[in-house]
Short mmCIF file of C-alpha atoms in Angstrom, two decimals:
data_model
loop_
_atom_site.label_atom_id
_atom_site.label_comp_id
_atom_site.label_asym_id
_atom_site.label_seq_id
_atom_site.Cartn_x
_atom_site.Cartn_y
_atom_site.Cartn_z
CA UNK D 1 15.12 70.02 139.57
CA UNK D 2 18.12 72.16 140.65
CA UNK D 3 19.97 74.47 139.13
CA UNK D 4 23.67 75.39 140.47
CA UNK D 5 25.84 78.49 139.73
CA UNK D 6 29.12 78.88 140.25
CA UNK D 7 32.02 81.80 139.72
CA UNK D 8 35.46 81.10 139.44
CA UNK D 9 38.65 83.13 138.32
CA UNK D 10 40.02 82.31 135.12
CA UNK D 11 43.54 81.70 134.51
CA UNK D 12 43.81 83.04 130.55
CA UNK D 13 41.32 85.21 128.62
CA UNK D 14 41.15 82.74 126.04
CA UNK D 15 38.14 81.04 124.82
CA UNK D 16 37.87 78.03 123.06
CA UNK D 17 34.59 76.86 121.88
CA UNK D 18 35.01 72.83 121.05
CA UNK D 19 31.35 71.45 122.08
CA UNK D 20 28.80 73.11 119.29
CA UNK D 21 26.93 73.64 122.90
CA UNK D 22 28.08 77.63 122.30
CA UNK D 23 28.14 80.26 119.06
CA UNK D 24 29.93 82.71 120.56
CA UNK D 25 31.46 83.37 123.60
CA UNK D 26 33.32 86.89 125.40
CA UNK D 27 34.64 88.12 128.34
CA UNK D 28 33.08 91.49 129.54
CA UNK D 29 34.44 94.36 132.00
CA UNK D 30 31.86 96.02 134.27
CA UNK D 31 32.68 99.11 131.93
CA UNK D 32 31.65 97.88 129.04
CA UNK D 33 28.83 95.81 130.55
CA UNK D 34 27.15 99.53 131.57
CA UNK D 35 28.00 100.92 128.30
CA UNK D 36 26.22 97.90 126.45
CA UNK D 37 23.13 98.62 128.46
CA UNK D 38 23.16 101.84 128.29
CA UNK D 39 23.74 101.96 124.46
CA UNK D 40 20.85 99.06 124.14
CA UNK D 41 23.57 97.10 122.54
CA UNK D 42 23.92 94.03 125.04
CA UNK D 43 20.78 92.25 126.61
CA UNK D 44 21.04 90.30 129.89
CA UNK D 45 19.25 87.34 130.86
CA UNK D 46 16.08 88.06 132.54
CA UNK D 47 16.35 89.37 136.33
CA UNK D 48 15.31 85.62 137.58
CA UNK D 49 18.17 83.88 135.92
CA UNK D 50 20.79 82.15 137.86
CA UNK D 51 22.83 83.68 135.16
CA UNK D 52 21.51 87.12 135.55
CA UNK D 53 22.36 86.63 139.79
CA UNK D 54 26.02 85.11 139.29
CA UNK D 55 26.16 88.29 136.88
CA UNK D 56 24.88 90.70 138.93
CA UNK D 57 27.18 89.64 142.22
CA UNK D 58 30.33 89.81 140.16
CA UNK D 59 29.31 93.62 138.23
CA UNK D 60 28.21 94.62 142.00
CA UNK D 61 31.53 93.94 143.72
CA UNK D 62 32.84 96.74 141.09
CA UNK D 63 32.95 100.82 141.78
CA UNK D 64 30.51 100.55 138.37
CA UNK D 65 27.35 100.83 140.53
CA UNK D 66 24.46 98.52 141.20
CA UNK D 67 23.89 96.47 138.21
CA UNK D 68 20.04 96.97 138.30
CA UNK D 69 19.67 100.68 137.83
CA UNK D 70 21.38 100.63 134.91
CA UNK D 71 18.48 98.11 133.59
CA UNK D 72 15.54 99.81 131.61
#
């Protein structure tokens, strides 16, 4: 099997969840992103995620810092 990422820019920050696929769903700034982590409020996917990599590209493109130091 495959598994394919993809980024994209979005053209509203609103969300609408339709397909009972999702619970919840939210955008997140780099900002709060480090603060969640750093707080041990917000857990990523695990480092060999596709998720985790199309997460880490975007965060690391930011003046936030490299998103794996700020991992425990």
């Amino acid at each position: 099997s495959i598994m394919l990422g993809f980024r994209a820019d979005a053209v509203s920050d609103q969300i609408i969840i339709g397909d009972n696929e999702l619970q919840d769903a939210r955008w997140f700034s780099r900002d709060e992103i480090a603060r969640g982590l750093a707080e041990g409020a917000l857990q990523l996917p695990t480092p060999i995620s596709i998720a985790f990599c199309l997460i880490e590209d975007w965060f690391d493109e930011g003046r936030a810092g490299r998103l794996r130091a700020l991992l425990p």
